[in-house]
Short mmCIF file of C-alpha atoms in Angstrom, two decimals:
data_model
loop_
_atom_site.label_atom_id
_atom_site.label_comp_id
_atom_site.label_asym_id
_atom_site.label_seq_id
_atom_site.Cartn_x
_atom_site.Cartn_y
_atom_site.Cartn_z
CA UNK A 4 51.60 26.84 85.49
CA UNK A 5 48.07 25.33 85.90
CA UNK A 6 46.52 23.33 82.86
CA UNK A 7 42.73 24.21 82.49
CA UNK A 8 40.82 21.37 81.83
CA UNK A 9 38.25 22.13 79.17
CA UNK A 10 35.39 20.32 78.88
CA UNK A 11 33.88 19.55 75.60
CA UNK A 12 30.28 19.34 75.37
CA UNK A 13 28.50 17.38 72.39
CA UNK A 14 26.86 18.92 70.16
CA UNK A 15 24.03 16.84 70.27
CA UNK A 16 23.87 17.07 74.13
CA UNK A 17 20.69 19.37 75.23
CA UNK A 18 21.45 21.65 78.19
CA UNK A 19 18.89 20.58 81.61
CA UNK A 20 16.32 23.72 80.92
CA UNK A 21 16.22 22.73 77.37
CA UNK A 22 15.84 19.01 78.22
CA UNK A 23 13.42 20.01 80.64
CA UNK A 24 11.44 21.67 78.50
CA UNK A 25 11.05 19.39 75.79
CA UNK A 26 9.86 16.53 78.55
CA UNK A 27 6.77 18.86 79.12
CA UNK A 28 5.97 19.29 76.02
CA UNK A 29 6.22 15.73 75.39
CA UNK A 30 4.06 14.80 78.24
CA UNK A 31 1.61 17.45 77.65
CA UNK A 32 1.19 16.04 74.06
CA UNK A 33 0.92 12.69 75.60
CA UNK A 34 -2.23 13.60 77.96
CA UNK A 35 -4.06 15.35 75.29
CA UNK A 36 -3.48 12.13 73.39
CA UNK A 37 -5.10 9.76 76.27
CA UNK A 38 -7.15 12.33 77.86
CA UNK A 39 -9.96 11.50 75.45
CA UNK A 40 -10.35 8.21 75.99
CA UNK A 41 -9.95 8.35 79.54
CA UNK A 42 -13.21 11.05 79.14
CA UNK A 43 -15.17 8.09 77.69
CA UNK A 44 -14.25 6.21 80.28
CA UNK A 45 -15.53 8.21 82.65
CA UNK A 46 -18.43 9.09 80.70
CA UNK A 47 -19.36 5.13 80.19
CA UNK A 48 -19.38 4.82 84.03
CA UNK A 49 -21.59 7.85 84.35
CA UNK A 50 -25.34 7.52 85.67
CA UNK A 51 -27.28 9.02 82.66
CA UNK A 52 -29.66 11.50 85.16
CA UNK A 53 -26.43 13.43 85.97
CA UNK A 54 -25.38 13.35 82.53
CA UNK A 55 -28.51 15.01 81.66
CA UNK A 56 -28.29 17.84 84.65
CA UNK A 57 -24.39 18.16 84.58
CA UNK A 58 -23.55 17.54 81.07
CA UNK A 59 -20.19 15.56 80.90
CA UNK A 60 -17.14 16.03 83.80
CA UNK A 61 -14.03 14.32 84.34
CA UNK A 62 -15.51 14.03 88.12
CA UNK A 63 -18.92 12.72 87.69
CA UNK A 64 -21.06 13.34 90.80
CA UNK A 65 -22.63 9.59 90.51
CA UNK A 66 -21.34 6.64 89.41
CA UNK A 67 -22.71 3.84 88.04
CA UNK A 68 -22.23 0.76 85.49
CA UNK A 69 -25.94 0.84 84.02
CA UNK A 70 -24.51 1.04 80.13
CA UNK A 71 -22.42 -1.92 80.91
CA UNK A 72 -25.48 -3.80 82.34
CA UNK A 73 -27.28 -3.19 79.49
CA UNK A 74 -24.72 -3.73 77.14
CA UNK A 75 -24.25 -7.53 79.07
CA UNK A 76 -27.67 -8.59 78.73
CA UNK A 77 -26.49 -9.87 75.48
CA UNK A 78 -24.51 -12.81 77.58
CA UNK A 79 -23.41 -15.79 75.64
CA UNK A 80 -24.00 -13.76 72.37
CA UNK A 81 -21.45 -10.94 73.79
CA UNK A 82 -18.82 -13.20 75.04
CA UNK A 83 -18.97 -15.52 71.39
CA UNK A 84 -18.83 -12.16 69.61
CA UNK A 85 -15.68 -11.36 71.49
CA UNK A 86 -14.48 -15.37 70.52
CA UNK A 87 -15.52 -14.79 66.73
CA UNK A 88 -13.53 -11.85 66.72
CA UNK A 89 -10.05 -12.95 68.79
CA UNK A 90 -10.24 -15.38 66.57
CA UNK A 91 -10.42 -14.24 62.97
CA UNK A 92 -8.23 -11.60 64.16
CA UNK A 93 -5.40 -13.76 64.93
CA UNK A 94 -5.63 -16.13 61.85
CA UNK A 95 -6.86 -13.58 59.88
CA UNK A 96 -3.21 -11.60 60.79
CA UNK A 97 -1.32 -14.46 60.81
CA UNK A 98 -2.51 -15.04 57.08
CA UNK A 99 -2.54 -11.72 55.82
CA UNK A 100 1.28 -11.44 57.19
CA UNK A 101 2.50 -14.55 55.57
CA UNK A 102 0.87 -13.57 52.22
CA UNK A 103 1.76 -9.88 52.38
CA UNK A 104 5.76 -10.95 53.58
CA UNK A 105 6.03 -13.25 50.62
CA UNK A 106 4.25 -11.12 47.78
CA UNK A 107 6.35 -8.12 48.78
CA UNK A 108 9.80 -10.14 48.85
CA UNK A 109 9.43 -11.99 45.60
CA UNK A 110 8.90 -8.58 44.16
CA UNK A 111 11.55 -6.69 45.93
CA UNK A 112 14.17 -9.41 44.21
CA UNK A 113 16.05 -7.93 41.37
CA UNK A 114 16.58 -11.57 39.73
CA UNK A 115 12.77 -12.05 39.35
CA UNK A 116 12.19 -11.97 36.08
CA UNK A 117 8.09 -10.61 36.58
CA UNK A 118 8.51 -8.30 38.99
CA UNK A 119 7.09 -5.52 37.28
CA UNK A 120 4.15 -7.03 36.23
CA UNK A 121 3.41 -8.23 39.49
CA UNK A 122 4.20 -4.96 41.31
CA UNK A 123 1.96 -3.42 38.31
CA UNK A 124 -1.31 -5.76 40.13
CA UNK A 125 -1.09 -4.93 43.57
CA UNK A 126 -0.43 -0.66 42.13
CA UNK A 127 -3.77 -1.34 39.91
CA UNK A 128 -5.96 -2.66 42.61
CA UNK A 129 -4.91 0.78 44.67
CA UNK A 130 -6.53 2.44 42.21
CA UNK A 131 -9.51 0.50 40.28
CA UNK A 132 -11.80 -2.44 41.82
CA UNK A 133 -14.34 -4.77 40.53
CA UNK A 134 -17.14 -2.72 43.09
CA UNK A 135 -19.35 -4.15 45.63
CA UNK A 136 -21.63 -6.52 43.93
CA UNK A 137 -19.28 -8.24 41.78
CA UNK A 138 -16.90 -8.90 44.65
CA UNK A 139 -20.55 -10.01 46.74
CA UNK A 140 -20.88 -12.27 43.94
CA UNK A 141 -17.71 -13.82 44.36
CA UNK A 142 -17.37 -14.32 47.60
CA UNK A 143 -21.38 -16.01 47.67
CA UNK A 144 -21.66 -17.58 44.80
CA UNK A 145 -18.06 -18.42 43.38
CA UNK A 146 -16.58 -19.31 46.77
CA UNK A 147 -19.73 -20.07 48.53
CA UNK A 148 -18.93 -18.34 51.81
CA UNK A 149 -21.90 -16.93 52.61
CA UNK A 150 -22.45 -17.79 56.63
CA UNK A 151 -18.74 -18.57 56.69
CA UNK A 152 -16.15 -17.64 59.18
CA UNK A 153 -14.13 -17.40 56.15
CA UNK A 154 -16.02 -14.63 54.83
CA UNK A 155 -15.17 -12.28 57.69
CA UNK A 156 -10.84 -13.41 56.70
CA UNK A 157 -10.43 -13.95 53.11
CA UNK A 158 -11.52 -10.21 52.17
CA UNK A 159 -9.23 -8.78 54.15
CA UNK A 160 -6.07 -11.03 53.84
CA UNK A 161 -4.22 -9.08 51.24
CA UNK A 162 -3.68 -5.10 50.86
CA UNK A 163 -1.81 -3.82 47.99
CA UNK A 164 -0.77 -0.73 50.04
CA UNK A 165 1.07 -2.86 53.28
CA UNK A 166 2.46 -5.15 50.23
CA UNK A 167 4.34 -2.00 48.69
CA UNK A 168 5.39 -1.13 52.24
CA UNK A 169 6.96 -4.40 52.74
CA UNK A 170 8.80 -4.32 49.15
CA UNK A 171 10.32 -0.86 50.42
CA UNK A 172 11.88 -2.54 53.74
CA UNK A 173 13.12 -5.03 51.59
CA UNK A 174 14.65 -2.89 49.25
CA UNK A 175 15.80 -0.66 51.90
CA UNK A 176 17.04 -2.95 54.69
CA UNK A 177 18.24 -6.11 53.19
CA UNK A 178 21.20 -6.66 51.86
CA UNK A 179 21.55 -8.92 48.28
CA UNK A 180 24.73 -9.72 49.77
CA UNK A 181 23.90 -11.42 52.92
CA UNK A 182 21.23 -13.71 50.72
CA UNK A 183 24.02 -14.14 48.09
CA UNK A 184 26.05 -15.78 50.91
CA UNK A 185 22.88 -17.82 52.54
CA UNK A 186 22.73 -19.63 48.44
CA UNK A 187 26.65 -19.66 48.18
CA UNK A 188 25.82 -21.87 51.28
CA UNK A 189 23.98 -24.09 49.57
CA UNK A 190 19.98 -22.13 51.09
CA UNK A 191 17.46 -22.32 48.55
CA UNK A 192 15.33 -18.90 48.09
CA UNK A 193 12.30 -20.12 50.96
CA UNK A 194 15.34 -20.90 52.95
CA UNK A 195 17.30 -17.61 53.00
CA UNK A 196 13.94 -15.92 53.65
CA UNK A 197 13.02 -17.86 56.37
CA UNK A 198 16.84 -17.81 57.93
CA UNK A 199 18.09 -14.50 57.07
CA UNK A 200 15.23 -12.15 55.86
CA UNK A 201 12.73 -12.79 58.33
CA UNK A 202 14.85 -12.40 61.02
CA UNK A 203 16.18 -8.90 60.24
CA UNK A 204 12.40 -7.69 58.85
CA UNK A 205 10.81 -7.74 62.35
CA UNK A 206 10.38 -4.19 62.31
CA UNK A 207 8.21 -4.20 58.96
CA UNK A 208 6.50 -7.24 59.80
CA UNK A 209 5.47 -6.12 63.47
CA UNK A 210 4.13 -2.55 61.95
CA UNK A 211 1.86 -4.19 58.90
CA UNK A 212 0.98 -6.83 61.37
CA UNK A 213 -0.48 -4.06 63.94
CA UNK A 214 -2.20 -2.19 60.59
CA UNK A 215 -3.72 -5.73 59.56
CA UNK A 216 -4.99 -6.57 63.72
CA UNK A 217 -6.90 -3.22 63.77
CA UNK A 218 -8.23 -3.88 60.42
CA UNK A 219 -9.53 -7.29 61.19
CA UNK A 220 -10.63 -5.81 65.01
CA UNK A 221 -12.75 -3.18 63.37
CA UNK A 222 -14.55 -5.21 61.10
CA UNK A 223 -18.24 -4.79 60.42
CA UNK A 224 -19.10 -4.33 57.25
CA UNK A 225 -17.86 -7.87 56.12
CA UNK A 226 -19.63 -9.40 58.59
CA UNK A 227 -22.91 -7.04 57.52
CA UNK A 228 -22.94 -8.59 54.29
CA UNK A 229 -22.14 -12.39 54.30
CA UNK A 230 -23.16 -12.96 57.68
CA UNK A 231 -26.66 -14.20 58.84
CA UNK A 232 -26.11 -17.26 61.66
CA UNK A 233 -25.97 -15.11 65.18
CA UNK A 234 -23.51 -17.29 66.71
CA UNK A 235 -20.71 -15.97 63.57
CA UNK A 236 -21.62 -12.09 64.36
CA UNK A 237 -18.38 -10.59 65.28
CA UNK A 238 -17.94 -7.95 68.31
CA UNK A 239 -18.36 -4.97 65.99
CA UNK A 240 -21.00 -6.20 64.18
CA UNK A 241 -22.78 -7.02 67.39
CA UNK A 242 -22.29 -3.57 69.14
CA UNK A 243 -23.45 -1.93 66.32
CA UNK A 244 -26.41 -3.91 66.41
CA UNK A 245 -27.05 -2.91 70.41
CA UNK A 246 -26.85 0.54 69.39
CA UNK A 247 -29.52 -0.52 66.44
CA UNK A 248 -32.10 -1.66 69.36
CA UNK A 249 -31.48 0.69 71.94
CA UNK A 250 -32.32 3.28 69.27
CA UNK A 251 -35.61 1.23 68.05
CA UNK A 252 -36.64 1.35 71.82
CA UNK A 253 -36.27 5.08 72.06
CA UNK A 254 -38.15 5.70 68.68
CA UNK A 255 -40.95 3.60 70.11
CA UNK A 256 -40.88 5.13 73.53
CA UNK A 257 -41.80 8.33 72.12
CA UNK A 258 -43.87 7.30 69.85
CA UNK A 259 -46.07 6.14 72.81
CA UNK A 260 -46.73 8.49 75.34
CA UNK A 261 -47.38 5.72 78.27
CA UNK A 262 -46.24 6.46 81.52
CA UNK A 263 -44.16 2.67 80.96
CA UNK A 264 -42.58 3.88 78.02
CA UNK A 265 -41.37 7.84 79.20
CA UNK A 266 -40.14 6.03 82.44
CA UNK A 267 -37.80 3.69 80.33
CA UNK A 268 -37.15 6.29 78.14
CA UNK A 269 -35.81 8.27 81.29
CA UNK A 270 -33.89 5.31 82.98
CA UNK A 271 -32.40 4.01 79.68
CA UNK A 272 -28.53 4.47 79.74
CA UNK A 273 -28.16 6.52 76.14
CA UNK A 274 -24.71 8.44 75.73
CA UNK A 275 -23.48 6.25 78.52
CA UNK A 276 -23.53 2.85 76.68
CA UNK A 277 -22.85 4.74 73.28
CA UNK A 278 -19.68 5.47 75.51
CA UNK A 279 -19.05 1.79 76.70
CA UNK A 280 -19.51 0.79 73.43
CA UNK A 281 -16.70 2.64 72.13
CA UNK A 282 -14.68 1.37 75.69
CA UNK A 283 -15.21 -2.07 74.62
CA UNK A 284 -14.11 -2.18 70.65
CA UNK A 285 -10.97 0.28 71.75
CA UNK A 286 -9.80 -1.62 75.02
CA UNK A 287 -8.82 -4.83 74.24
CA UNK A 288 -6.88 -3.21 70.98
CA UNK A 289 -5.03 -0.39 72.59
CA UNK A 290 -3.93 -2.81 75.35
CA UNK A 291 -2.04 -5.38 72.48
CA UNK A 292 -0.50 -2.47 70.97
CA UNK A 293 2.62 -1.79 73.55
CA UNK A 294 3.55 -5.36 72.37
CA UNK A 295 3.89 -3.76 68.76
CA UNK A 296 5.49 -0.19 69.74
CA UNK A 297 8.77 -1.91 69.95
CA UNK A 298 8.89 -2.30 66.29
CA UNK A 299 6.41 0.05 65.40
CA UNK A 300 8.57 4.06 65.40
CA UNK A 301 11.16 1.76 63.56
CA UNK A 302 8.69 0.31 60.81
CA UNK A 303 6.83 3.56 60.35
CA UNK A 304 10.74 5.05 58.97
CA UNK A 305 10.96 2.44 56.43
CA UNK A 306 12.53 4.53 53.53
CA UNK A 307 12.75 7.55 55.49
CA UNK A 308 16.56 8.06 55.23
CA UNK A 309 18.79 7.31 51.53
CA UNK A 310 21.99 6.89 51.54
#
């Protein structure tokens, strides 16, 4: 008598056509998600004259990098932009993550004794704020950072919404037990958060720290206001202000109906370096972010499952 072997098969174990099937629709959704940006791409490195008689194509039938020339003629003042803005970006970050991480863990402890009414400040400021010209007011007058690099950080340091994120992973993710054993052991309370909490909170940290880089990245308005000395104009700031003259030469090219100004109206590189622009704030961004997706699927579940 023969003993058929049965084989079990997991639930959870998706048969090849199924499997299949789900990869395609997975990489289907993942082109439509990079196709546009590769279309500005293109579009960037698009002469302008085919623009005009083609409209825009994924296969151009002429090249060229006129919208980045233009865009360089800037020179120093581009490449300081870029330094202004690596710069506040990463302190700016580094800050905002060391004040956020804090805040949020002193009121995620059951044993501190205000934690309401310090949970109750960062809710209100969700809701109400002092406005534009009183916080202009402050930030001028008060702290004197007018033409600051300081101005461009200290607005943007703390967020009431990543702080209540953070309290949530605390909550949710850290044991009181494992920091009851760190004091048994004779850790103070900056201790056990440096030692133990830190540690196990990368995934919270790394997806507030990615929210607070794109917030300092995009920057401009910040920089709008308080900001007057050229060589402390950020990279958004700047581009924005490229766009500002290009647009200024147009509006004065048709104003005059020379032959001088209709021919640079003609040659000048419009929806191409409107498209560069957008290559150049988005690039060096969307390359630093596979350092963060890691963390990042993980962070964005914080609270997601109860048990």
């Amino acid at each position: 008598m023969t003993l058929r072997k049965t084989k079990h098969r997991d639930v959870h174990e998706l048969s090849r056509g199924t499997n299949l099937l789900f990869n395609i629709i997975a990489g289907a959704f993942a082109l439509m998600c990079v196709y546009p940006f590769l279309f500005v791409i293109v579009i960037s490195l698009t002469d302008e004259e085919s623009l005009a008689r083609k409209g825009y194509t994924l296969f151009p039938e002429k090249w060229s990098f006129s919208a980045y020339e233009y865009i360089f003629k800037a020179g120093d003042q581009l490449l300081n932009s870029y330094g202004i803005t690596i710069f506040i970006t990463l302190v700016g970050t580094l800050i905002s993550l060391v004040v956020i991480s804090l805040y949020a863990y002193a009121i995620s402890r059951k044993n501190f004794s205000y934690r309401g009414f310090f949970s109750f400040i960062a809710f209100f400021t969700m809701l109400f704020n002092g406005g534009l010209v009183p916080t202009y007011m402050v930030i001028t007058q008060v702290l004197g950072l007018k033409d600051s690099i300081w101005a461009l950080i200290l607005p943007l340091i703390m967020n009431a919404f990543y702080v209540l994120i953070m309290r949530t992973f605390y909550n949710t993710t850290v044991p009181d037990a494992i920091i009851e054993s760190a004091k048994i052991d004779g850790a103070g309370e900056l201790r056990a958060f440096i030692t133990i909490v830190l540690p196990i909170s990368l995934p919270g940290i790394a997806t507030i720290g990615l929210f607070a880089t794109l917030g300092f990245w995009n920057d401009w308005f910040n920089a709008l206001l308080y900001i007057d000395n050229p060589s402390l104009v950020p990279l958004q700031s700047m581009l924005m202000r490229i766009e500002n003259s290009m647009q200024f030469l147009l509006s004065n090219a048709q104003l005059n109906s020379s032959g001088q100004s209709l021919e640079m109206l003609r040659t000048l590189p419009q929806e191409a370096t409107r498209m560069a622009l957008v290559v150049l704030a988005t690039l060096p961004i969307a390359c630093a972010y596979p350092f963060f997706q890691r963390y990042f699927v993980q962070g964005l579940t914080i609270g997601a499952v109860k048990e």
